[in-house]
Amino acid sequence: MAVVLKEDYQRALDEQKQEVRELVMAGLEQIKEGKTKDFNTVCDRLEKKYRDEAISN
């Protein structure tokens, strides 16, 4: 049972890491396109999104 939970946890963690990478890359693309001139603005948006998002197990 513990092995299954550990695998589920690791899979969820890996998916979250991938999502964060994709969001950061999207933010960098916005900067390159001139839609956002300040990287801090992008980071603030990401931080707000994840702070407000419900934590799931």
mmCIF file of C-alpha atoms in Angstrom:
data_model
loop_
_atom_site.group_PDB
_atom_site.id
_atom_site.type_symbol
_atom_site.label_atom_id
_atom_site.label_comp_id
_atom_site.label_asym_id
_atom_site.label_seq_id
_atom_site.Cartn_x
_atom_site.Cartn_y
_atom_site.Cartn_z
ATOM 1 C CA MET A 1 0.000 0.000 0.000
ATOM 2 C CA ALA A 2 2.772 2.445 0.905
ATOM 3 C CA VAL A 3 4.544 1.788 -2.388
ATOM 4 C CA VAL A 4 1.394 2.669 -4.347
ATOM 5 C CA LEU A 5 0.960 5.902 -2.381
ATOM 6 C CA LYS A 6 4.603 6.826 -2.955
ATOM 7 C CA GLU A 7 4.243 6.187 -6.702
ATOM 8 C CA ASP A 8 1.047 8.268 -6.846
ATOM 9 C CA TYR A 9 2.736 11.077 -4.936
ATOM 10 C CA GLN A 10 5.784 10.987 -7.211
ATOM 11 C CA ARG A 11 3.606 11.000 -10.338
ATOM 12 C CA ALA A 12 1.624 14.003 -9.051
ATOM 13 C CA LEU A 13 4.832 15.817 -8.129
ATOM 14 C CA ASP A 14 6.307 15.190 -11.579
ATOM 15 C CA GLU A 15 3.127 16.486 -13.247
ATOM 16 C CA GLN A 16 3.215 19.645 -11.130
ATOM 17 C CA LYS A 17 6.869 20.248 -11.970
ATOM 18 C CA GLN A 18 6.088 19.927 -15.678
ATOM 19 C CA GLU A 19 3.179 22.354 -15.371
ATOM 20 C CA VAL A 20 5.375 24.910 -13.596
ATOM 21 C CA ARG A 21 8.024 24.590 -16.313
ATOM 22 C CA GLU A 22 5.409 25.141 -19.007
ATOM 23 C CA LEU A 23 4.010 28.204 -17.223
ATOM 24 C CA VAL A 24 7.468 29.717 -16.804
ATOM 25 C CA MET A 25 8.262 29.116 -20.469
ATOM 26 C CA ALA A 26 4.926 30.695 -21.449
ATOM 27 C CA GLY A 27 5.784 33.708 -19.295
ATOM 28 C CA LEU A 28 9.171 34.052 -20.953
ATOM 29 C CA GLU A 29 7.497 33.852 -24.353
ATOM 30 C CA GLN A 30 5.151 36.684 -23.334
ATOM 31 C CA ILE A 31 8.168 38.789 -22.439
ATOM 32 C CA LYS A 32 9.792 38.064 -25.813
ATOM 33 C CA GLU A 33 6.566 39.040 -27.600
ATOM 34 C CA GLY A 34 6.469 42.315 -25.700
ATOM 35 C CA LYS A 35 3.249 41.463 -23.891
ATOM 36 C CA THR A 36 5.003 41.698 -20.532
ATOM 37 C CA LYS A 37 8.039 43.884 -20.049
ATOM 38 C CA ASP A 38 8.780 42.880 -16.501
ATOM 39 C CA PHE A 39 9.717 39.333 -15.521
ATOM 40 C CA ASN A 40 8.678 40.111 -11.934
ATOM 41 C CA THR A 41 5.114 40.636 -13.178
ATOM 42 C CA VAL A 42 5.150 37.165 -14.705
ATOM 43 C CA CYS A 43 6.534 35.657 -11.494
ATOM 44 C CA ASP A 44 3.953 37.502 -9.400
ATOM 45 C CA ARG A 45 1.162 36.094 -11.573
ATOM 46 C CA LEU A 46 2.519 32.563 -11.223
ATOM 47 C CA GLU A 47 2.948 32.943 -7.482
ATOM 48 C CA LYS A 48 -0.623 34.229 -7.093
ATOM 49 C CA LYS A 49 -1.989 31.354 -9.188
ATOM 50 C CA TYR A 50 -0.280 28.718 -7.067
ATOM 51 C CA ARG A 51 -0.899 30.418 -3.737
ATOM 52 C CA ASP A 52 -4.635 30.667 -4.430
ATOM 53 C CA GLU A 53 -4.922 27.168 -5.893
ATOM 54 C CA ALA A 54 -6.190 24.478 -3.555
ATOM 55 C CA ILE A 55 -3.578 22.007 -2.400
ATOM 56 C CA SER A 56 -4.448 18.470 -3.413
ATOM 57 C CA ASN A 57 -3.030 15.219 -2.093
#
